[in-house]
Tab-separated table of C-alpha atoms in Angstrom:
chain	number	residue	atom	x	y	z
A	1	MET	CA	-15.369	-8.481	11.439
A	2	THR	CA	-14.303	-5.379	9.014
A	3	ILE	CA	-14.578	-1.457	10.359
A	4	THR	CA	-17.536	-1.626	7.099
A	5	GLY	CA	-19.574	-4.073	9.233
A	6	SER	CA	-20.245	-0.922	11.133
A	7	LEU	CA	-20.993	2.353	8.805
A	8	THR	CA	-23.369	2.683	7.035
A	9	PRO	CA	-23.636	4.341	3.155
A	10	LYS	CA	-24.334	7.611	4.315
A	11	GLU	CA	-21.153	7.173	7.092
A	12	ILE	CA	-18.509	5.565	4.372
A	13	VAL	CA	-19.122	8.740	2.670
A	14	THR	CA	-18.617	10.994	5.486
A	15	LYS	CA	-15.475	9.453	5.809
A	16	LEU	CA	-14.472	9.380	2.112
A	17	ASP	CA	-15.447	12.956	2.758
A	18	GLU	CA	-12.077	13.651	4.833
A	19	TYR	CA	-10.287	13.219	2.580
A	20	ILE	CA	-11.827	13.540	-1.178
A	21	ILE	CA	-13.403	16.791	-1.725
A	22	GLY	CA	-16.722	17.015	-3.923
A	23	GLN	CA	-17.624	14.038	-6.555
A	24	HIS	CA	-21.012	13.004	-4.351
A	25	ASP	CA	-22.177	10.444	-6.900
A	26	ALA	CA	-19.174	8.575	-6.889
A	27	LYS	CA	-18.929	8.036	-3.652
A	28	ARG	CA	-22.710	7.109	-2.731
A	29	CYS	CA	-21.848	4.080	-5.779
A	30	VAL	CA	-18.636	2.871	-3.757
A	31	ALA	CA	-20.344	2.960	-0.115
A	32	VAL	CA	-23.808	1.173	-1.697
A	33	ALA	CA	-21.059	-0.989	-3.228
A	34	LEU	CA	-19.456	-1.607	-0.112
A	35	ARG	CA	-22.120	-2.350	2.287
A	36	SER	CA	-23.648	-4.362	-0.236
A	37	ARG	CA	-20.681	-7.051	0.246
A	38	TRP	CA	-21.323	-6.927	4.339
A	39	ARG	CA	-25.134	-7.387	3.399
A	40	ARG	CA	-24.437	-10.503	1.768
A	41	GLN	CA	-22.456	-11.570	4.426
A	42	GLN	CA	-25.859	-11.432	6.227
A	43	VAL	CA	-27.679	-13.983	3.854
A	44	GLU	CA	-27.644	-17.285	4.311
A	45	PRO	CA	-25.856	-20.092	1.887
A	46	PRO	CA	-26.901	-21.142	-0.877
A	47	LEU	CA	-28.290	-17.167	-1.959
A	48	ARG	CA	-25.651	-15.852	-0.550
A	49	ASP	CA	-23.072	-16.977	-2.892
A	50	GLU	CA	-25.954	-16.093	-6.002
A	51	ILE	CA	-25.483	-12.087	-4.975
A	52	ALA	CA	-23.056	-11.111	-7.116
A	53	PRO	CA	-20.566	-7.731	-6.384
A	54	LYS	CA	-21.466	-4.440	-7.920
A	55	ASN	CA	-18.806	-4.145	-10.088
A	56	ILE	CA	-18.569	0.001	-11.194
A	57	ILE	CA	-17.044	2.115	-13.875
A	58	MET	CA	-15.839	5.629	-12.973
A	59	ILE	CA	-16.076	7.936	-15.739
A	60	GLY	CA	-13.880	11.313	-15.895
A	61	PRO	CA	-11.002	13.114	-17.239
A	62	THR	CA	-7.463	12.125	-14.937
A	63	GLY	CA	-6.937	14.215	-11.640
A	64	VAL	CA	-10.856	13.925	-10.252
A	65	GLY	CA	-9.899	11.739	-7.825
A	66	LYS	CA	-11.132	8.518	-9.126
A	67	THR	CA	-7.946	6.426	-8.211
A	68	GLU	CA	-7.951	8.212	-4.844
A	69	ILE	CA	-11.594	7.201	-4.122
A	70	ALA	CA	-10.921	3.121	-4.632
A	71	ARG	CA	-7.668	3.414	-2.301
A	72	ARG	CA	-9.519	5.363	0.480
A	73	LEU	CA	-12.551	2.713	0.184
A	74	ALA	CA	-10.285	-0.306	0.019
A	75	ALA	CA	-8.229	1.194	3.693
A	76	LEU	CA	-11.721	1.736	4.901
A	77	ALA	CA	-13.031	-1.852	4.086
A	78	GLN	CA	-9.293	-3.593	5.031
A	79	SER	CA	-9.290	-4.979	2.188
A	80	PRO	CA	-6.046	-6.209	0.173
A	81	PHE	CA	-6.273	-3.396	-2.797
A	82	LEU	CA	-4.304	-3.741	-5.731
A	83	LYS	CA	-4.543	-0.910	-8.706
A	84	ILE	CA	-3.323	-1.953	-11.691
A	85	GLU	CA	-3.896	-0.346	-15.771
A	86	ALA	CA	-5.416	-2.719	-17.860
A	87	SER	CA	-3.608	-1.141	-21.062
A	88	LYS	CA	-0.560	-3.399	-19.723
A	89	PHE	CA	-2.051	-6.591	-19.839
A	90	THR	CA	-2.161	-8.331	-23.293
A	91	GLU	CA	-3.459	-10.318	-25.440
A	92	VAL	CA	-2.927	-14.640	-24.378
A	93	GLY	CA	-0.155	-15.680	-26.617
A	94	TYR	CA	1.397	-12.326	-26.883
A	95	VAL	CA	4.760	-11.496	-24.513
A	96	GLY	CA	3.896	-9.328	-21.469
A	97	ARG	CA	1.732	-9.847	-18.638
A	98	ASP	CA	-1.612	-11.973	-18.333
A	99	VAL	CA	-4.425	-10.909	-17.110
A	100	GLU	CA	-4.586	-13.958	-13.954
A	101	SER	CA	-1.903	-12.448	-12.453
A	102	MET	CA	-3.546	-9.234	-10.555
A	103	ILE	CA	-5.361	-11.993	-8.585
A	104	ARG	CA	-1.864	-13.571	-7.666
A	105	ASP	CA	-0.332	-10.456	-7.069
A	106	LEU	CA	-3.820	-9.764	-5.147
A	107	ILE	CA	-3.415	-12.817	-2.725
A	108	GLU	CA	0.434	-11.952	-2.315
A	109	LEU	CA	-0.781	-8.313	-1.039
A	110	ALA	CA	-3.848	-10.788	1.170
A	111	ILE	CA	-1.132	-12.984	2.739
A	112	ASN	CA	1.271	-9.862	3.337
A	113	MET	CA	-1.412	-8.163	5.421
A	114	VAL	CA	-2.888	-11.455	7.365
A	115	LYS	CA	0.806	-12.303	8.216
A	116	LYS	CA	1.079	-9.087	9.128
A	117	GLU	CA	-1.508	-8.697	11.566
A	118	GLU	CA	-0.748	-12.284	12.893
A	119	SER	CA	2.448	-10.996	13.396
A	120	GLU	CA	1.036	-8.170	16.006
A	121	LYS	CA	-0.503	-11.010	17.642
A	122	ILE	CA	2.850	-12.678	18.916
A	123	GLU	CA	4.729	-9.909	18.833
A	124	LYS	CA	5.092	-9.299	22.673
A	125	LYS	CA	5.801	-13.370	23.261
A	126	ALA	CA	7.990	-13.436	20.153
A	127	GLY	CA	9.745	-9.793	22.134
A	128	TYR	CA	9.943	-12.257	25.014
A	129	LEU	CA	11.442	-15.264	23.549
A	130	ALA	CA	14.038	-13.263	21.383
A	131	GLU	CA	15.160	-11.333	24.506
A	132	GLU	CA	16.255	-15.130	26.231
A	133	ARG	CA	18.178	-16.139	23.638
A	134	LEU	CA	20.135	-12.669	22.928
A	135	LEU	CA	20.659	-12.909	27.046
A	136	ASP	CA	21.947	-16.672	26.356
A	137	LEU	CA	24.234	-15.204	23.722
A	138	LEU	CA	25.467	-12.720	26.533
A	139	LEU	CA	25.460	-14.914	29.183
A	140	PRO	CA	26.260	-18.754	28.020
A	141	PRO	CA	24.799	-21.449	30.485
A	142	VAL	CA	27.452	-21.905	33.236
A	143	SER	CA	28.573	-25.425	33.676
A	144	THR	CA	27.586	-28.039	36.068
A	145	PRO	CA	30.999	-27.742	38.077
A	146	PRO	CA	33.305	-31.009	38.525
A	147	PRO	CA	32.547	-32.950	41.622
A	148	MET	CA	34.942	-31.588	44.349
A	149	THR	CA	35.498	-33.417	47.725
A	150	THR	CA	36.156	-30.328	49.874
A	151	SER	CA	33.915	-27.975	47.564
A	152	PRO	CA	33.762	-24.420	49.293
A	153	PRO	CA	29.786	-23.311	49.537
A	154	ASP	CA	29.853	-20.620	47.142
A	155	LEU	CA	31.139	-22.877	44.604
A	156	THR	CA	27.921	-25.311	44.682
A	157	VAL	CA	25.792	-25.476	41.689
A	158	ASP	CA	22.594	-23.693	43.729
A	159	SER	CA	25.221	-20.833	44.447
A	160	LEU	CA	26.398	-20.548	40.918
A	161	GLU	CA	22.681	-20.890	38.790
A	162	LYS	CA	21.764	-17.519	41.998
A	163	GLN	CA	24.951	-15.407	40.434
A	164	THR	CA	23.710	-16.471	37.115
A	165	ASP	CA	20.225	-15.587	37.379
A	166	SER	CA	21.123	-12.038	39.007
A	167	THR	CA	23.788	-11.172	36.829
A	168	ARG	CA	21.009	-12.087	33.936
A	169	GLU	CA	18.464	-9.480	35.383
A	170	LYS	CA	20.857	-7.102	35.882
A	171	PHE	CA	21.915	-7.817	31.684
A	172	ARG	CA	17.983	-7.845	30.956
A	173	ILE	CA	17.729	-4.295	33.046
A	174	MET	CA	21.004	-3.128	31.127
A	175	LEU	CA	19.129	-4.251	27.532
A	176	HIS	CA	16.061	-2.381	28.497
A	177	GLU	CA	17.728	0.826	29.199
A	178	GLY	CA	20.439	0.248	26.029
A	179	LYS	CA	23.352	0.244	27.714
A	180	LEU	CA	24.311	-3.024	25.471
A	181	ALA	CA	23.384	-1.202	21.936
A	182	ASP	CA	27.496	-1.373	21.207
A	183	ARG	CA	27.734	-4.716	21.913
A	184	GLN	CA	28.488	-7.589	19.706
A	185	VAL	CA	27.593	-10.427	19.779
A	186	GLU	CA	28.466	-13.815	17.478
A	187	MET	CA	25.085	-16.078	15.911
A	188	GLU	CA	24.279	-17.662	12.734
A	189	VAL	CA	22.408	-16.097	10.766
A	190	ASP	CA	20.262	-17.473	7.974
A	191	GLN	CA	21.984	-17.333	4.541
A	192	THR	CA	18.714	-18.021	2.032
A	193	ARG	CA	16.736	-15.321	3.121
A	194	ASP	CA	18.338	-12.859	0.792
A	195	MET	CA	19.148	-15.821	-1.925
A	196	PRO	CA	19.241	-14.251	-4.826
A	197	MET	CA	16.827	-16.606	-8.026
A	198	VAL	CA	17.587	-15.862	-11.425
A	199	GLU	CA	14.157	-14.786	-13.320
A	200	ILE	CA	14.624	-17.291	-16.317
A	201	PHE	CA	10.609	-16.871	-16.812
A	202	SER	CA	9.000	-13.791	-18.157
A	203	ASN	CA	6.698	-14.692	-20.501
A	204	SER	CA	2.958	-14.320	-20.321
A	205	GLY	CA	1.353	-17.121	-18.046
A	206	MET	CA	4.751	-17.228	-16.212
A	207	ASP	CA	4.749	-14.116	-13.190
A	208	ASP	CA	5.275	-16.239	-10.348
A	209	VAL	CA	7.118	-18.977	-11.714
A	210	GLY	CA	9.994	-17.595	-10.001
A	211	SER	CA	8.634	-17.054	-6.497
A	212	SER	CA	7.137	-21.093	-7.111
A	213	MET	CA	10.732	-22.249	-8.164
A	214	LYS	CA	11.886	-20.608	-5.184
A	215	ASP	CA	10.001	-21.914	-2.069
A	216	MET	CA	10.534	-25.595	-4.368
A	217	PHE	CA	14.312	-25.699	-3.603
A	218	GLY	CA	13.530	-24.046	-0.338
A	219	LYS	CA	11.994	-27.063	0.733
A	220	ILE	CA	14.190	-29.490	-1.076
A	221	PHE	CA	17.486	-27.915	-0.216
A	222	PRO	CA	18.892	-27.527	3.672
A	223	LYS	CA	19.101	-23.841	4.928
A	224	LYS	CA	22.434	-22.289	4.674
A	225	SER	CA	23.465	-19.948	7.586
A	226	ARG	CA	26.712	-18.167	9.315
A	227	ARG	CA	28.417	-17.336	11.978
A	228	GLN	CA	28.484	-13.545	12.026
A	229	LYS	CA	29.174	-10.731	14.728
A	230	LEU	CA	26.319	-8.779	15.036
A	231	LYS	CA	25.490	-5.323	17.618
A	232	VAL	CA	23.057	-6.032	20.161
A	233	ASP	CA	20.112	-4.281	18.610
A	234	GLU	CA	20.686	-4.815	15.215
A	235	ALA	CA	20.711	-9.402	16.635
A	236	LEU	CA	17.499	-8.593	18.478
A	237	LYS	CA	15.701	-7.855	15.562
A	238	VAL	CA	17.335	-10.689	13.729
A	239	LEU	CA	16.071	-13.329	16.708
A	240	ARG	CA	12.691	-11.470	16.964
A	241	ARG	CA	12.054	-12.022	13.405
A	242	GLU	CA	13.059	-16.128	13.541
A	243	GLU	CA	10.979	-15.889	16.566
A	244	ALA	CA	7.478	-14.424	15.203
A	245	GLU	CA	7.892	-17.076	11.855
A	246	LYS	CA	8.324	-19.473	14.604
A	247	LEU	CA	5.476	-18.336	15.976
A	248	ILE	CA	2.878	-17.584	13.104
A	249	ASP	CA	1.006	-20.625	11.452
A	250	MET	CA	1.180	-19.900	7.722
A	251	ASP	CA	-1.538	-22.678	6.938
A	252	LYS	CA	-4.012	-20.023	9.194
A	253	VAL	CA	-2.347	-17.284	7.393
A	254	THR	CA	-2.664	-18.754	4.027
A	255	LYS	CA	-6.442	-19.548	4.495
A	256	LEU	CA	-7.613	-16.365	5.737
A	257	ALA	CA	-5.470	-14.575	3.144
A	258	ILE	CA	-7.640	-16.649	0.432
A	259	GLN	CA	-10.951	-16.029	1.856
A	260	ARG	CA	-10.250	-12.346	2.099
A	261	THR	CA	-9.496	-12.024	-1.141
A	262	GLU	CA	-12.345	-13.474	-1.913
A	263	GLN	CA	-14.895	-12.294	0.019
A	264	SER	CA	-13.328	-8.758	0.281
A	265	GLY	CA	-10.741	-8.360	-2.352
A	266	ILE	CA	-10.521	-5.146	-4.563
A	267	ILE	CA	-9.392	-4.721	-7.635
A	268	PHE	CA	-9.069	-0.932	-9.424
A	269	LEU	CA	-8.299	-1.363	-13.399
A	270	ASP	CA	-7.125	1.710	-14.614
A	271	GLU	CA	-7.399	3.188	-18.247
A	272	ILE	CA	-10.069	0.618	-19.482
A	273	ASP	CA	-10.491	2.975	-21.905
A	274	LYS	CA	-7.379	2.183	-23.855
A	275	ILE	CA	-8.274	-1.215	-24.001
A	276	ALA	CA	-11.853	-0.474	-25.704
A	277	SER	CA	-12.041	-0.345	-29.641
A	278	ARG	CA	-11.687	2.733	-31.157
A	279	GLN	CA	-12.400	4.363	-34.098
A	280	GLY	CA	-10.214	4.746	-37.011
A	281	ALA	CA	-7.498	2.167	-34.649
A	282	SER	CA	-6.206	-0.048	-36.969
A	283	GLN	CA	-7.053	-3.452	-37.500
A	284	SER	CA	-4.957	-5.742	-35.480
A	285	GLY	CA	-4.818	-3.042	-32.745
A	286	GLU	CA	-8.363	-3.639	-32.548
A	287	ILE	CA	-8.047	-7.312	-32.456
A	288	SER	CA	-5.382	-7.329	-29.432
A	289	ARG	CA	-7.397	-4.949	-27.593
A	290	GLU	CA	-10.395	-7.014	-28.626
A	291	GLY	CA	-8.324	-10.163	-26.938
A	292	VAL	CA	-7.901	-8.247	-23.738
A	293	GLN	CA	-11.347	-7.807	-22.875
A	294	ARG	CA	-12.199	-11.407	-23.227
A	295	ASP	CA	-9.537	-12.289	-21.192
A	296	LEU	CA	-10.903	-10.166	-18.551
A	297	LEU	CA	-14.434	-11.094	-18.850
A	298	PRO	CA	-13.865	-14.889	-16.969
A	299	ILE	CA	-11.795	-12.505	-14.374
A	300	VAL	CA	-14.457	-10.839	-13.623
A	301	GLU	CA	-17.358	-12.779	-13.931
A	302	GLY	CA	-16.056	-14.938	-11.480
A	303	SER	CA	-13.456	-18.185	-11.962
A	304	ASN	CA	-10.900	-20.342	-10.407
A	305	VAL	CA	-7.569	-18.625	-11.178
A	306	THR	CA	-4.323	-20.971	-9.890
A	307	THR	CA	-1.824	-19.361	-7.571
A	308	LYS	CA	0.828	-21.133	-5.450
A	309	TYR	CA	-1.095	-20.759	-2.576
A	310	GLY	CA	-4.036	-22.997	-4.092
A	311	MET	CA	-6.964	-21.877	-6.094
A	312	VAL	CA	-8.455	-18.075	-5.946
A	313	ARG	CA	-12.101	-17.626	-7.148
A	314	THR	CA	-12.899	-14.123	-8.236
A	315	ASP	CA	-16.742	-14.366	-7.923
A	316	HIS	CA	-17.326	-12.070	-5.417
A	317	ILE	CA	-13.978	-9.362	-5.780
A	318	LEU	CA	-14.967	-6.264	-6.312
A	319	PHE	CA	-13.884	-4.770	-9.446
A	320	ILE	CA	-13.734	-0.817	-9.880
A	321	ALA	CA	-12.838	0.170	-13.586
A	322	SER	CA	-11.754	4.095	-14.277
A	323	GLY	CA	-10.902	6.099	-17.558
A	324	ALA	CA	-11.361	8.856	-19.091
A	325	PHE	CA	-13.315	7.644	-21.944
A	326	HIS	CA	-12.322	11.203	-24.667
A	327	LEU	CA	-11.620	8.508	-27.826
A	328	CYS	CA	-14.182	6.221	-27.290
A	329	LYS	CA	-17.435	5.581	-24.410
A	330	PRO	CA	-18.024	2.993	-21.789
A	331	SER	CA	-20.388	1.211	-24.479
A	332	ASP	CA	-17.346	0.853	-27.118
A	333	LEU	CA	-16.122	-2.504	-24.717
A	334	VAL	CA	-17.577	-5.578	-25.637
A	335	PRO	CA	-21.581	-6.287	-24.698
A	336	GLU	CA	-20.332	-8.789	-22.498
A	337	LEU	CA	-17.795	-7.346	-20.370
A	338	GLN	CA	-20.165	-4.236	-19.947
A	339	GLY	CA	-22.737	-6.420	-18.252
A	340	ARG	CA	-20.041	-7.224	-15.785
A	341	PHE	CA	-20.216	-3.729	-14.308
A	342	PRO	CA	-23.873	-2.269	-13.995
A	343	ILE	CA	-23.221	0.752	-11.965
A	344	ARG	CA	-21.312	3.655	-14.224
A	345	VAL	CA	-20.775	7.241	-12.567
A	346	GLU	CA	-19.450	9.990	-14.060
A	347	LEU	CA	-16.701	12.029	-12.148
A	348	ASN	CA	-16.287	16.258	-11.959
A	349	ALA	CA	-14.276	18.386	-13.877
A	350	LEU	CA	-12.411	20.195	-10.792
A	351	GLY	CA	-12.519	24.281	-10.741
A	352	GLU	CA	-11.098	26.748	-8.841
A	353	GLU	CA	-12.973	26.333	-5.617
A	354	GLU	CA	-12.625	22.527	-5.445
A	355	PHE	CA	-8.955	23.312	-5.604
A	356	PHE	CA	-9.353	25.934	-2.638
A	357	ARG	CA	-11.108	23.062	-1.242
A	358	ILE	CA	-8.664	20.567	-1.985
A	359	LEU	CA	-5.611	22.591	-0.301
A	360	THR	CA	-7.151	23.246	2.728
A	361	GLU	CA	-9.514	20.800	3.569
A	362	PRO	CA	-8.814	16.999	3.602
A	363	GLN	CA	-6.758	15.307	6.584
A	364	ASN	CA	-3.481	15.123	3.975
A	365	ALA	CA	-4.234	18.271	2.658
A	366	LEU	CA	-1.262	19.819	0.438
A	367	ILE	CA	-0.627	22.691	2.753
A	368	LYS	CA	-0.351	21.046	5.788
A	369	GLN	CA	1.507	18.747	3.830
A	370	TYR	CA	3.851	21.399	2.992
A	371	GLU	CA	3.774	23.254	6.228
A	372	ALA	CA	4.915	19.757	8.091
A	373	LEU	CA	8.118	19.432	5.994
A	374	MET	CA	8.964	22.552	6.416
A	375	ALA	CA	8.900	22.337	10.377
A	376	THR	CA	11.943	19.514	10.324
A	377	GLU	CA	14.157	22.297	9.303
A	378	GLY	CA	12.905	24.632	11.963
A	379	VAL	CA	10.593	26.611	9.661
A	380	GLU	CA	6.950	28.225	10.553
A	381	LEU	CA	5.432	28.338	7.042
A	382	SER	CA	1.656	29.746	6.786
A	383	PHE	CA	-0.259	30.548	3.902
A	384	GLU	CA	-2.903	33.438	4.380
A	385	GLU	CA	-6.113	32.782	2.750
A	386	GLU	CA	-5.777	35.171	-0.504
A	387	ALA	CA	-2.618	33.586	-1.179
A	388	ILE	CA	-4.451	30.291	-1.342
A	389	ARG	CA	-7.426	31.717	-3.537
A	390	GLU	CA	-4.328	32.903	-6.066
A	391	MET	CA	-2.994	29.318	-6.273
A	392	ALA	CA	-6.332	27.525	-7.082
A	393	LYS	CA	-6.878	30.584	-9.199
A	394	ILE	CA	-3.718	30.191	-11.739
A	395	ALA	CA	-4.313	25.946	-11.147
A	396	ALA	CA	-7.082	26.596	-12.804
A	397	LEU	CA	-6.001	28.983	-15.740
A	398	VAL	CA	-3.110	26.488	-16.335
A	399	ASN	CA	-5.278	23.937	-16.699
A	400	GLU	CA	-7.466	25.949	-19.072
A	401	LYS	CA	-4.996	26.582	-21.187
A	402	THR	CA	-2.626	23.360	-21.299
A	403	GLU	CA	-3.319	19.931	-20.600
A	404	ASN	CA	-6.024	19.815	-17.859
A	405	ILE	CA	-4.560	17.020	-15.337
A	406	GLY	CA	-6.825	18.000	-12.676
A	407	ALA	CA	-5.569	18.038	-8.948
A	408	ARG	CA	-2.343	16.936	-10.232
A	409	ARG	CA	-1.761	20.140	-11.368
A	410	LEU	CA	-1.067	21.694	-7.459
A	411	HIS	CA	1.380	19.450	-6.984
A	412	THR	CA	3.105	21.562	-9.917
A	413	ILE	CA	1.332	24.650	-8.173
A	414	MET	CA	3.410	24.142	-5.033
A	415	GLU	CA	6.967	22.975	-5.984
A	416	ARG	CA	7.157	25.426	-8.244
A	417	LEU	CA	5.966	28.024	-5.464
A	418	LEU	CA	8.121	26.829	-2.543
A	419	ASP	CA	11.186	26.112	-4.607
A	420	GLU	CA	13.628	28.987	-3.413
A	421	LEU	CA	12.067	27.874	0.127
A	422	SER	CA	12.721	24.280	-0.063
A	423	PHE	CA	16.318	25.231	-1.186
A	424	SER	CA	16.735	28.142	1.218
A	425	ALA	CA	15.336	26.633	4.423
A	426	PRO	CA	18.253	25.340	6.082
A	427	ASP	CA	19.951	28.478	6.031
A	428	MET	CA	17.349	30.544	7.263
A	429	GLU	CA	17.481	32.524	10.112
A	430	GLU	CA	14.234	33.965	9.961
A	431	LYS	CA	12.306	30.775	10.777
A	432	LYS	CA	8.663	32.190	10.255
A	433	PHE	CA	7.755	32.384	6.656
A	434	ILE	CA	4.243	33.746	5.017
A	435	VAL	CA	3.185	33.140	1.482
A	436	THR	CA	0.697	36.531	0.598
A	437	ALA	CA	-1.146	36.790	-2.500
A	438	GLU	CA	1.734	38.855	-3.775
A	439	TYR	CA	4.076	36.520	-3.352
A	440	VAL	CA	2.118	33.398	-5.000
A	441	ARG	CA	1.909	35.940	-8.378
A	442	GLN	CA	5.541	36.754	-8.035
A	443	GLN	CA	6.225	33.417	-7.720
A	444	LEU	CA	4.015	32.004	-10.343
A	445	GLU	CA	3.748	34.519	-13.127
A	446	ASP	CA	5.680	32.746	-15.668
A	447	VAL	CA	4.030	30.314	-14.773
A	448	ALA	CA	0.577	31.093	-15.657
A	449	GLN	CA	1.446	33.074	-18.833
A	450	ASP	CA	4.147	30.322	-20.242
A	451	GLU	CA	2.287	27.325	-22.200
A	452	ASP	CA	5.307	25.428	-22.260
A	453	LEU	CA	5.260	23.957	-18.875
A	454	SER	CA	7.143	20.422	-19.503
A	455	ARG	CA	9.579	21.164	-16.776
A	456	TYR	CA	7.118	21.774	-14.195
A	457	ILE	CA	4.572	18.615	-15.349
A	458	LEU	CA	5.258	15.968	-12.676
């Protein structure tokens, strides 16, 4: 059972609060949507299959936390999570990506997720088997000596085996202590793993043809390998990987991955407003945008998508869409698609106070990140509270005067503020640096006054 099975909506919001400042309404919506999935699993079939996911549209300007909320939600749910821009899709019949490709991408993520989990389960056994194979390479088995009429006692088969076992254990200890790291062994290395595959198809509907063909040819043609000399550490990694692949049941992995994709997958459709109809747009552009919406509709409603791992049903995948909706509104989407996103939530623009909290409160706050980065150079970096408030004030001011890019402006501010320190940190004699409000004003004065910030916008 995933972590969400024991978390209430209130607890989910609390977890999200550790990384995201504000946007309480949006957090409540996604928390309820996630808990509803767990509730659905407790319902007996066939009613369970009739309960549709509570898809969400987040409406708000860039940099206010829409993507971060969805990403953290997926991490909480331990679910396959895919973020994709809706504007990357094109109407069927045009060159580009077809909408079904996002389901294929999602199942690939699920396969990797489950495979990693299975690898962790058999990691100890795979390590032991790899170690035994490596010791065999370091100490080839002793062949039985030819029969002798007057064989001395110390050359009997039993004594040779005892000597070999003793030597093997000594080598095992040396291996664990790292004393054999620089020694080389000669072994067979699989060449098909990194075999290049020429990509022939690139049009719509052909996204996974290349990988499918690679799998097909891999089954038809025998694996190629060649003898290669590797250092012991590198050889152990190769052997551990080979043993793990032997132990992992890929049929089981595929079955679990499809189940996880269908029951707990999350797709974040960013920039969905870019495919909505707009007033004053060209007729051809309107047709293309509406075509993408029509193609998205069956995926969001629920359909079967063919992947190289089998059919994947999309009925219970949670779709979270987002957009700024500056030039249009959610009602400009085709009515059928609107109906598949019953929950709509508006996210608030961020101001000076929110920026101060973003810089200091989250577990991954920018202040903490830069302090950790400077610590790698032996520099103890610290910020006065007034300095942080000055940074937040300047970020809010620049957003007002230029393009409002939300919290992303803080990355711009921090990079510009610590530009000189980042450059000279390795050569500094004084290993303690305190950022004051005066230093912030000195470093960012030109940024606050100059409205042409194209150099600094990330």
